Each structure stands twice: as C-alpha cells, then as structure tokens.
Coordinates of C-alpha atoms in Angstrom, one line a residue:
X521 CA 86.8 75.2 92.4
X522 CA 86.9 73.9 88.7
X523 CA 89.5 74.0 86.2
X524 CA 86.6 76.5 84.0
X525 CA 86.2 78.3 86.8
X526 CA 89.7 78.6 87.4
X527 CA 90.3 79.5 84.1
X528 CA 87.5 82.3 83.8
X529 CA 88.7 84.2 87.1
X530 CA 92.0 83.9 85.6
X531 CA 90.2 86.0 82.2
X532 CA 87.4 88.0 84.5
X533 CA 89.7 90.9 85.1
X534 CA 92.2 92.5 82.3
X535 CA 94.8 93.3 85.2
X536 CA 96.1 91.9 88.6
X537 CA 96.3 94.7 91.4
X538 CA 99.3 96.2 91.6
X539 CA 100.6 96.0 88.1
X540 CA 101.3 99.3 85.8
X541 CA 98.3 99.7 83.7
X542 CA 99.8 100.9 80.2
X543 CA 102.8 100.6 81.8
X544 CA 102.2 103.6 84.0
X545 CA 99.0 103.7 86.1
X546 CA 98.6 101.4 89.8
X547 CA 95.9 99.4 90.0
X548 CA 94.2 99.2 93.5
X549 CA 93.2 96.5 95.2
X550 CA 89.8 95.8 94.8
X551 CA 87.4 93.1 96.3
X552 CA 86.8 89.9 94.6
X553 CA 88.9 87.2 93.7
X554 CA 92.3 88.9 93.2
X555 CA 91.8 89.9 97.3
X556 CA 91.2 86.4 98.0
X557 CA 94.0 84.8 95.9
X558 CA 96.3 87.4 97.8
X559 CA 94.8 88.2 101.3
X560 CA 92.3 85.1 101.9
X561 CA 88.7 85.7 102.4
X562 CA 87.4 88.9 104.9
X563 CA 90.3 91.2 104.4
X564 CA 89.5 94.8 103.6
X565 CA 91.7 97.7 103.4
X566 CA 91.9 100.1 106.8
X567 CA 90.5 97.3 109.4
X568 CA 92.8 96.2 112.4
X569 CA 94.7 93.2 110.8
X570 CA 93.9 94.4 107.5
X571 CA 96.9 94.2 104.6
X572 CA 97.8 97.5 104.4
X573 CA 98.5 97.8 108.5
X574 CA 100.3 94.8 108.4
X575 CA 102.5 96.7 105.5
X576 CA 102.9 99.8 107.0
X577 CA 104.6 97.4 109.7
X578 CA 107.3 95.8 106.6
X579 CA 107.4 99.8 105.8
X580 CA 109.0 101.1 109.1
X581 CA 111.5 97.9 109.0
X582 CA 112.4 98.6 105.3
X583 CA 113.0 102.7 105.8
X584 CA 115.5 101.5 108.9
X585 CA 117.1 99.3 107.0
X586 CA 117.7 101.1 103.9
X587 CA 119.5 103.9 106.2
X588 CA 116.9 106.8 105.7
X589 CA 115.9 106.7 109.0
X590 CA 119.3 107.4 110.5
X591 CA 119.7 109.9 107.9
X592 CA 116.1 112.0 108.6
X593 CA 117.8 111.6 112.1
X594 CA 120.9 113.0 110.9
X595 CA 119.8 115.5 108.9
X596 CA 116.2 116.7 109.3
X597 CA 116.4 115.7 113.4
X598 CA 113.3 113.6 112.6
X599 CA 112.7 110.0 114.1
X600 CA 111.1 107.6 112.1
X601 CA 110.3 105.7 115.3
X602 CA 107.1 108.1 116.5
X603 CA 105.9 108.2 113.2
X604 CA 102.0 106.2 113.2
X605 CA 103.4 103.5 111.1
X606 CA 100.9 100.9 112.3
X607 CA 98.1 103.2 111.3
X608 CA 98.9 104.6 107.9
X609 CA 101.3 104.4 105.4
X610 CA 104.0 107.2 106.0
X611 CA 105.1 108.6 102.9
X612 CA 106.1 111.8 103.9
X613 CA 107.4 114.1 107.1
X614 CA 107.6 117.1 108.1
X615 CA 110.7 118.2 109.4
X616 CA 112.6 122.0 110.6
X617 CA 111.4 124.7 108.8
X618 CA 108.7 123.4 107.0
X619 CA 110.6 121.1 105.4
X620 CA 108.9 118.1 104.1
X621 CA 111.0 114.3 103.2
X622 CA 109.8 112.3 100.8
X623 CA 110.5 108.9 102.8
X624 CA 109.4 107.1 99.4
X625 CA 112.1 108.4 97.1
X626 CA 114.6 108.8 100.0
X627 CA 114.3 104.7 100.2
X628 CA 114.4 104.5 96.6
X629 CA 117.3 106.5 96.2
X630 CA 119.7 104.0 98.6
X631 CA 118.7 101.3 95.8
X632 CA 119.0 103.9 91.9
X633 CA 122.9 102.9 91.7
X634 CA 122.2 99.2 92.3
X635 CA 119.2 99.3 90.2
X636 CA 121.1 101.5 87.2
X637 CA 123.9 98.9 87.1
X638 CA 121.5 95.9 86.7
X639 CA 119.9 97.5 84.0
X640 CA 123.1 97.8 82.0
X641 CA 123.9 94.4 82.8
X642 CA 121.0 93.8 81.6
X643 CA 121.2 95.3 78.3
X644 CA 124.3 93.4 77.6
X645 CA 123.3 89.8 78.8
X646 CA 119.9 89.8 76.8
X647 CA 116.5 90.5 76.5
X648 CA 113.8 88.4 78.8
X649 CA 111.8 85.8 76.9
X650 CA 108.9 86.9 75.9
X651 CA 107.4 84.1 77.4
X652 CA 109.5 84.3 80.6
X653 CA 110.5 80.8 80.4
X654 CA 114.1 79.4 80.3
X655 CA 115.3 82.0 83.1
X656 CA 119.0 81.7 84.3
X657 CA 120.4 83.2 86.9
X658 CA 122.1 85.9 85.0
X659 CA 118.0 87.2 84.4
X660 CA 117.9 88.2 88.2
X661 CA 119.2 91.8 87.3
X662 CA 116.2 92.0 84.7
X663 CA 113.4 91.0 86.8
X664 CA 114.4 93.0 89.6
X665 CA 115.2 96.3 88.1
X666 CA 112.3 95.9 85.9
X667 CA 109.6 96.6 88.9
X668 CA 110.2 100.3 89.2
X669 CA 110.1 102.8 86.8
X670 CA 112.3 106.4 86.3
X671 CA 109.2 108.1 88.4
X672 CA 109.2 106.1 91.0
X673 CA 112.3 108.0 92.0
X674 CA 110.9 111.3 92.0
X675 CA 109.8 113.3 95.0
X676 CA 106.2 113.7 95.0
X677 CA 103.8 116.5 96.4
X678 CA 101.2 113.5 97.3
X679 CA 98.4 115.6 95.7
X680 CA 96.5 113.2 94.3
X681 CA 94.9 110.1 97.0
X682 CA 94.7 107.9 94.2
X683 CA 98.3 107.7 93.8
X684 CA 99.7 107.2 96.9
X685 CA 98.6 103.5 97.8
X686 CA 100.5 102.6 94.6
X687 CA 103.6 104.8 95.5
X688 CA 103.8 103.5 98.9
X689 CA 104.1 99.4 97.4
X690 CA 106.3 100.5 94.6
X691 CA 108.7 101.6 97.2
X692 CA 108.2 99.5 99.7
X693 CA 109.0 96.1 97.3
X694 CA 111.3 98.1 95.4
X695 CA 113.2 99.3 98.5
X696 CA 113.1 95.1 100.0
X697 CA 113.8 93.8 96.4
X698 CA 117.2 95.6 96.5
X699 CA 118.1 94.8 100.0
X700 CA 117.3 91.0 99.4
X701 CA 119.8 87.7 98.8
X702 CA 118.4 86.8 95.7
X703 CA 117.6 82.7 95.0
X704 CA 116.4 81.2 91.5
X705 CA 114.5 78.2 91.3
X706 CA 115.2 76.0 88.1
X707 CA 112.7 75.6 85.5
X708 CA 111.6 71.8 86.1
X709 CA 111.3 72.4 89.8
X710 CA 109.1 75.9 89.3
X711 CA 105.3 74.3 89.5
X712 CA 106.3 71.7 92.0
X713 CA 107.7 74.6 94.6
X714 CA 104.6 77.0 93.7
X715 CA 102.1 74.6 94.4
X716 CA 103.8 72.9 97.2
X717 CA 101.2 70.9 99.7
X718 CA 100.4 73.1 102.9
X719 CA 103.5 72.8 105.6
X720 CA 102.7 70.6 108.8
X721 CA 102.6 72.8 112.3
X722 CA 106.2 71.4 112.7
X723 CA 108.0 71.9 109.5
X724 CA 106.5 75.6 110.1
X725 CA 107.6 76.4 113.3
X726 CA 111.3 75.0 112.3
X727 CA 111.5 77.7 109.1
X728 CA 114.5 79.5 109.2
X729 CA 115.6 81.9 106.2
X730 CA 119.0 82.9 105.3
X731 CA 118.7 86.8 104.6
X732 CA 116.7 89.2 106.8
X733 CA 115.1 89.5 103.4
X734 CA 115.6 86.7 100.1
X735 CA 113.7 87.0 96.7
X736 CA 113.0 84.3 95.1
X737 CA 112.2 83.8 91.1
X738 CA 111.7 80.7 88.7
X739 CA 110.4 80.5 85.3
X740 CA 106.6 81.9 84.9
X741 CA 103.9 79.8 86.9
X742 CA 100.1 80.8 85.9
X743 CA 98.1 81.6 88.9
X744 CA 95.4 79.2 87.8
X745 CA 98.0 76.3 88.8
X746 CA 98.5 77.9 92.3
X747 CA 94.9 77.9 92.8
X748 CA 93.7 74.3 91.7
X749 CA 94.6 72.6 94.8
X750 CA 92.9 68.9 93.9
X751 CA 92.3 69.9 90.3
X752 CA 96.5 70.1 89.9
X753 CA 96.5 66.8 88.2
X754 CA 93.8 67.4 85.3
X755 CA 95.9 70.5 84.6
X756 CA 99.6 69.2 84.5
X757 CA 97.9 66.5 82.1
X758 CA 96.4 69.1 79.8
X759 CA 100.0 70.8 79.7
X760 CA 100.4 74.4 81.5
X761 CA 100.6 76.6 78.4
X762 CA 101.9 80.1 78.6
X763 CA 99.0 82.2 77.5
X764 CA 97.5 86.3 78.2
X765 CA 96.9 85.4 81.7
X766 CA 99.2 86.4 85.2
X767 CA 101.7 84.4 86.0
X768 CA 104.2 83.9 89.1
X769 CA 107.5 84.5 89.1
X770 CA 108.7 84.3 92.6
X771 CA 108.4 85.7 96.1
X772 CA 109.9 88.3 98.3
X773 CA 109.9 87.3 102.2
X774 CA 111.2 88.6 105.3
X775 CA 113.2 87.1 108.1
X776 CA 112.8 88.0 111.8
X777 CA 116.6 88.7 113.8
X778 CA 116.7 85.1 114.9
X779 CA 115.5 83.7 111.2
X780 CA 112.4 82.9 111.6
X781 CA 110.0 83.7 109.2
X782 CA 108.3 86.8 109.9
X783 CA 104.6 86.3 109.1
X784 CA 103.4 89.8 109.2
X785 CA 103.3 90.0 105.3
X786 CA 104.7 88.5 102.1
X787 CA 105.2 89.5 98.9
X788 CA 104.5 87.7 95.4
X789 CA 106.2 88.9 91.9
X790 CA 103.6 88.6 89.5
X791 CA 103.6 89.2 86.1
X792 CA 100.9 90.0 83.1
X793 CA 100.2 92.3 80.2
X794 CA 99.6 96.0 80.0
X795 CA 97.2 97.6 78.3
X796 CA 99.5 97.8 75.3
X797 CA 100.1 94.0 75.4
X798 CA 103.8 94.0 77.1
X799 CA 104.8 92.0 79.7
X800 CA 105.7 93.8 82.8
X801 CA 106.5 92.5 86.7
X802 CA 105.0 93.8 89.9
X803 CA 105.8 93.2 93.5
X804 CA 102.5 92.5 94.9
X805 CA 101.8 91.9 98.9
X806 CA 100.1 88.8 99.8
X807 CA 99.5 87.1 103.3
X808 CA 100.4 83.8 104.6
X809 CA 97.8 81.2 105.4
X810 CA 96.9 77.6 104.3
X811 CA 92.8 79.3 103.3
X812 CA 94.3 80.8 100.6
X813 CA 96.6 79.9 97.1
X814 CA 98.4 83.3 98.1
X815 CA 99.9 82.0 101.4
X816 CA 100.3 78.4 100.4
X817 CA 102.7 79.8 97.7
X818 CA 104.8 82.2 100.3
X819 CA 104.9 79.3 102.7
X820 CA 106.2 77.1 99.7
X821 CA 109.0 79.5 98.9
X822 CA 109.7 79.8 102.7
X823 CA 110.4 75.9 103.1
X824 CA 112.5 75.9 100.1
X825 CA 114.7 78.9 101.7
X826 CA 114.9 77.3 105.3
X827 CA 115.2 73.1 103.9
X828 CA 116.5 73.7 100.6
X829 CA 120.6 72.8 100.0
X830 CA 121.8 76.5 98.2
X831 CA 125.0 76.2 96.6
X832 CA 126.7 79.8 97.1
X833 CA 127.0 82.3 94.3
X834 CA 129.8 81.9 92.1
X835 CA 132.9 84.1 91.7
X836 CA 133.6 86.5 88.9
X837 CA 136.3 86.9 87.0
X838 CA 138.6 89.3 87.7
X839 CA 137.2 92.6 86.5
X840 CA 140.0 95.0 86.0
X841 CA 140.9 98.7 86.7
X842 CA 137.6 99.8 85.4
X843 CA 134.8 97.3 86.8
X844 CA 131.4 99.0 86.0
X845 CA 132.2 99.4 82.4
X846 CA 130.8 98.4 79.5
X847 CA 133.8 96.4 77.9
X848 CA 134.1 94.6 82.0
X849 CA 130.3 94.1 82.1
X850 CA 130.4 92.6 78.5
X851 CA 133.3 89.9 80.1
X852 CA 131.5 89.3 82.9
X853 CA 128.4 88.5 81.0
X854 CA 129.8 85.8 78.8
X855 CA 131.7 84.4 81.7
X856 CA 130.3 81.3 82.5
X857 CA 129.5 82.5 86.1
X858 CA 128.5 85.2 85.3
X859 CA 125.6 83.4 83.6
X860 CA 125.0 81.9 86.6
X861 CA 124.4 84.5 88.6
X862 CA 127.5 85.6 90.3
X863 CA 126.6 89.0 89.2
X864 CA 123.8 89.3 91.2
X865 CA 125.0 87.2 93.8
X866 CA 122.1 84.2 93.0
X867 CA 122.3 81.0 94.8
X868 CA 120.9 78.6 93.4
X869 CA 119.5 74.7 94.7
X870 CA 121.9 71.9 94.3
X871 CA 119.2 69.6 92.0
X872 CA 119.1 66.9 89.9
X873 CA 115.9 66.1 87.8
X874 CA 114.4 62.5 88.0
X875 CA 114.6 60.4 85.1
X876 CA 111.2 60.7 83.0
X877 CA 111.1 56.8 82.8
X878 CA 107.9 54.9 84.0
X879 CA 107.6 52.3 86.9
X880 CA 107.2 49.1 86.2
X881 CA 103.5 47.8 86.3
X882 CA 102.8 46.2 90.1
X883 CA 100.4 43.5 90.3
X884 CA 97.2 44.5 92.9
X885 CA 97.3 43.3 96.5
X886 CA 95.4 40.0 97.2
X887 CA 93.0 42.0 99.6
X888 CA 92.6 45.1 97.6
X889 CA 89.4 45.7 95.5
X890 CA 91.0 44.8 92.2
X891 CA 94.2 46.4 90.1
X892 CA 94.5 50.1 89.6
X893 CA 92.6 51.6 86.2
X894 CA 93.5 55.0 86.5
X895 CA 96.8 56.9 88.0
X896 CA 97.3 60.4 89.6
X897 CA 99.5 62.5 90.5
X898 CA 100.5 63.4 94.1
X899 CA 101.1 66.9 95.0
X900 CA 104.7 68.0 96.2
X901 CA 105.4 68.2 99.6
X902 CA 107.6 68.0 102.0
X903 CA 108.7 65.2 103.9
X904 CA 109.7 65.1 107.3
X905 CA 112.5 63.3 109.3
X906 CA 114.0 61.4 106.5
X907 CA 117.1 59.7 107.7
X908 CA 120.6 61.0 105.9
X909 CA 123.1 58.9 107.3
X910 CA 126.4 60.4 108.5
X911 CA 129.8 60.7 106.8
X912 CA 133.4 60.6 107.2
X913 CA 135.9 63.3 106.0
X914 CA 136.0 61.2 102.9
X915 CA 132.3 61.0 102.4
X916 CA 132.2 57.2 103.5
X917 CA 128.9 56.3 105.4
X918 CA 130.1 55.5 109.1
X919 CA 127.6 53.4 110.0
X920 CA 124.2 51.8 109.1
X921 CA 121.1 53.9 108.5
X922 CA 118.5 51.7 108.6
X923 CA 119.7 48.2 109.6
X924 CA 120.7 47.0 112.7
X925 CA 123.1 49.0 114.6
X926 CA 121.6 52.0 113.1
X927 CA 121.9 54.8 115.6
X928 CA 120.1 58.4 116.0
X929 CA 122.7 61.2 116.1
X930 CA 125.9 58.9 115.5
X931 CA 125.3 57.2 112.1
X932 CA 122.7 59.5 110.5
X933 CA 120.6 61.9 111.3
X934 CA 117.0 63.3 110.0
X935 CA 116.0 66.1 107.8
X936 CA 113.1 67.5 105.8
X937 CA 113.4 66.6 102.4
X938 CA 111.4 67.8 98.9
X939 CA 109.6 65.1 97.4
X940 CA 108.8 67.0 94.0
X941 CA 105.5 66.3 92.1
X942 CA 105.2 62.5 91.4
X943 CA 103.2 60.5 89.0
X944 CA 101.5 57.7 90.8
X945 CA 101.3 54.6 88.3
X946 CA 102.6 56.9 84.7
X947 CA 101.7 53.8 82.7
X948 CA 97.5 54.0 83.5
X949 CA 95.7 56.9 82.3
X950 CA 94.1 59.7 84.8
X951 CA 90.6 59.3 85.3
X952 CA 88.5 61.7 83.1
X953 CA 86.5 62.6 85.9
X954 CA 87.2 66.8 85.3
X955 CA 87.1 69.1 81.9
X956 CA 89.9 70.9 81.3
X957 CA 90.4 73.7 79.2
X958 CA 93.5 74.0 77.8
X959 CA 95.0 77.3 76.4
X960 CA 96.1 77.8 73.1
X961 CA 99.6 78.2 72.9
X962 CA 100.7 82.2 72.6
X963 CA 103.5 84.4 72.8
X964 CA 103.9 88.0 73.3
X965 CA 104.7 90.6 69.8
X966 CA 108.4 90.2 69.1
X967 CA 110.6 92.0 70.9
X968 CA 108.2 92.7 73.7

C-alpha cells in the first residue's frame, strides 16, 4: 500500500468504530478498511469465528472475574455458566420472579469506585495534552477512566438494537481495563514497539504475560504508521506529525492461567476526534494475526509484556489518616512517584535511549557492487538467543561469553532481546523512490 493511500484511508472515514460520535453515540463496525486494519480480511459479524463470538468468549471470562457471576449466583440463583455466551453477547438475564440483571452495569459497577478515584486524581495531576504526547505514568488514571462515560453505568432496558453492540464493548473493555496491571511505554520507544516486525513461530509460542490481563499505553502513534509495513522508512523520514487522524495509544491483552497469551481476542486503545473536534479514547477489539496491522501491533505489545525488563511500580508516600482525599491526593501527585505511576500501580521498561550520533562511513567490500548511495532504516524486531553472560552476587561476569571457555548455562545464558528501529548508514540519504505526504502540523482547540 502507498504512503497516499495510506494517508487517504486514514481521511476516508470521519470516525474509527467504536469511538463516541459527539462524544455520545457507538459507532458500528462496518466493512471496509477499518474491519481489515482490526479483524484482517473475510471477517464479518455473526459467522463461526467471527469477532464478536470470539468476544462474547473474553465476555464470560471478564463477568467471572469481576465477581458478578458469583453474585447472580448468590443473589438471583442464576449461573452465568449456561448462559449462550459463545453465541451472542449476553447483556441481560432473567432471574426469580421476573427479575431481569443488567450483567453490563453489574460489571461496570465492580470498577465506578476505582474509576471515580482516578478521575479525581486526575483532576489534580493535570490535564492530557492535547496532542497526547509527552505521557507519564501518572496519565494512566486519565486514559483509563476516560473510556466510559456516566451512562455507561446505568441499567438499560436494551430497547433499542442499535445500542447494544456498543454497550456490550464499552463494558466489556471498561470492565478488563480496570481489572488490568497497567504498563507504559516511553515516548522514544512508542513507534518502534507499535510497528514491531512480525514475531518468529518461536518467540510466539515462548510469550508469557504477567497479569491475567495488562494494558498497555505510550504516547499517540497514527494508524497510518502501523499500517505501512515497507513504506515505514519514507514516513519516519517525512517526520510523524500529530494531525485530525486516529491514533494508538496502547493495547489491552489477556493471559491464559499458565501465561500464555490467549489469542481469542485483543484489544487496541485508539484515539480520534468527535464530531465536536475533542479528543476522546475508545477500547476497540482487534484480532491477532501477522495478515493484518491490527494483530502485528497486539503481538508487538505481547512481546514487550513477556521479553521486556519492567521495573515494579514505585511506592507512595505515606498517605495519612485520610488517604482518598483531596489534600492526600494533591501530595501524592507532586510526589515524585507518584508521577511515575505508583498511583496506578504502572510499571514501566527499564530503557535507555541510543545516542543520536551517526556511524562512521565504512568503505564497500572488495566483491560488492560498489559503495552504498542510499541508507534505510530497518524495522524493529526482536532478536532471538542473544547471549547475556552470567553474574556473581556482585554483578562481576563469571566467566567468558563469547571466547573460549564460554559455556551454555554456566557463564551466560540466551534471551530475546529488542533491537529498536535502526538507521542503516544515517550519513547517506534514503532513496526517493516513494512520495510522501506529510501532514501539517495541528493541535486540538485549547483546552480540549
């Protein structure tokens, strides 16, 4: 696909599925594009395999989880095992006496007093850029409680058809976003991780993620990037500009008991404007595949989750006889870990950027066709069986790693390492081979 055609399927639709519509309304999912970038291509609603099947199967794992299925046992004598979750979505029982739950705002409710206390947090931290770059940690709290609205946590009658594929999502991602370890991604690293190169057979089968459920966000990422695939280097050259167009923000994805990933369905947080030109976040499902940008992203964020090196959240100050309160949330929020997340109990990677300084020039080999006239760049990845050599109690190396007397399992060991994005020969210019279109820099109304 081309970088104009990339950029005028980015512009062909005013919304992405899934987001609120003037803030409000769900948009369905429709053929086209969107579906493809999400789903890959032959998926349609209500087949066997289909997305929403393979949601309704999240759906039944999420209303366990939560507790509302031990209390509609409990309480209404209803199990939430025999209802056709594989089938439809179930938004509703019926249980004694005519009574009817609302499953949807039962699972919401578990998840109002975390979702009320993130909101005044954030109040006090700050506002989100406009632009959504620059996230810290301490913007977790933002992001998250900004994907539902007060109505989502109303009981509903379910009168209306058209409203209950978006009610059903809402609660589902709402419901998971809650009950999620939450991971942030640092701004240099964001493009590199969402347009990761597809995962070998092996690094996939060896994914292991540390939460039965783990969201995780980075500064905004237009979908356009996620979707070049060889086109990535004419558009890191152009420069990625913020513009009216959807971005990514980060990923929710679900672990099986043992940890490893369960592939029935992912979930992407995407962002883009409303009708009345604010910003606003949706949790939108998405398969995994390697045919699709979609699944190449979830798999990206599932290798950084099983690989990655997490350093734990950090500890709060004390907080005092009255913890929730404004005065405490206020200290907490200028603490310096509290900035980083330790609120919201963020982990984040243990990274260092590369220095920005270019190789030196390296003459051509004898038998190749001449020296180099253009670079590239290669795509991250990630590598596998890198040898880390082994250390002492003091952090000495005990033995050799590569040279002689070098040995598997005693003086190092291998691992899959992150190689991020790399310029291949920075000091020759990329070939001009592709247009590019580059965006003209914009930012939303202030205060919005």
């Amino acid at each position: 696909m081309s970088v104009r055609s990339l950029l005028d399927t980015a512009f062909a639709q005013p919304r992405v599925p899934g987001t609120h519509a003037g803030g409000t309304a769900f948009v369905p999912l429709e053929s086209g594009a969107w579906k493809e970038f999400l789903f890959g291509p032959g998926v349609e609603p209500g087949r066997t395999g289909s997305w929403d099947r393979l949601m309704a199967v999240l759906w039944k794992r999420v209303v366990s989880e939560c507790g509302v299925a031990q209390q509609l046992a409990a309480e209404h004598d209803v199990d939430w095992e025999r209802a056709p979750h594989e089938s439809k979505a179930v938004l509703s029982l019926a249980g004694p006496d005519d009574i009817v739950v609302d499953v949807a705002a039962a699972s919401l409710a578990t998840q109002r007093e975390q979702r009320e206390l993130e909101r005044r947090f954030a109040r006090i931290h700050r506002r989100l850029p406009a632009d959504l770059s620059s996230l810290v940690p301490a913007d977790v709290g933002a992001l998250r409680s900004g994907l539902l609205k007060e109505r989502d946590f109303r009981t509903s009658t379910y009168q209306l058809e058209r409203d209950r594929l978006g009610r059903w999502v809402r609660a589902l991602s709402g419901t998971a976003a809650y009950l999620a370890a939450a991971h942030m991604i640092p701004a240099p690293l964001a493009l590199d991780v969402v347009t990761t190169a597809p995962l070998d057979e092996q690094t996939r089968a060896a994914l292991r993620l540390p939460a039965p459920w783990s969201l995780i966000t980075h500064d905004a990422v237009p979908l356009r990037a996620a979707e070049a695939d060889d086109e990535l280097a004419a558009l890191v050259e152009a420069g990625v500009c913020m513009g009216p167009e959807p971005v990514i923000l980060g990923g929710l994805l679900a672990a099986q008991p043992d940890g490893r990933l369960d592939t029935t369905a992912g979930i992407l947080l995407i962002s883009t404007l409303d009708a009345a030109g604010k910003r606003c976040q949706v949790l939108q499902p998405a398969a995994y595949g390697d045919d699709h940008a979609g699944g190449r992203v979830l798999h990206g964020y599932a290798a950084q989750l099983a690989f990655g090196r997490w350093t734990p959240p950090p500890v709060l100050p004390a907080s005092g006889p009255r913890p929730v309160s404004r005065s405490a949330l206020g200290r907490v929020a200028a603490s310096e870990a509290g900035r980083a997340g330790g609120f919201h109990g963020v982990r984040v990677p243990d990274f260092t950027p590369l220095p920005e300084e270019p190789p030196e020039e390296s003459a051509a080999p004898a038998d190749s066709r001449g020296p180099l006239v253009f670079g590239t760049w290669r795509r991250a990845h990630w590598k596998p069986g890198v040898r880390i050599g082994i250390r002492d109690s003091g952090g000495r190396l005990v033995g050799p790693v590569y040279k002689d007397g070098a040995v598997e399992g005693t003086t190092f060991t291998r691992e899959r390492r992150f190689v991020p994005r790399t310029r291949i020969r920075r000091d020759l210019p990329l070939a001009p081979t592709t247009a590019v279109y580059k965006l003209s820099n914009w930012t939303a109304p202030r205060g919005r």
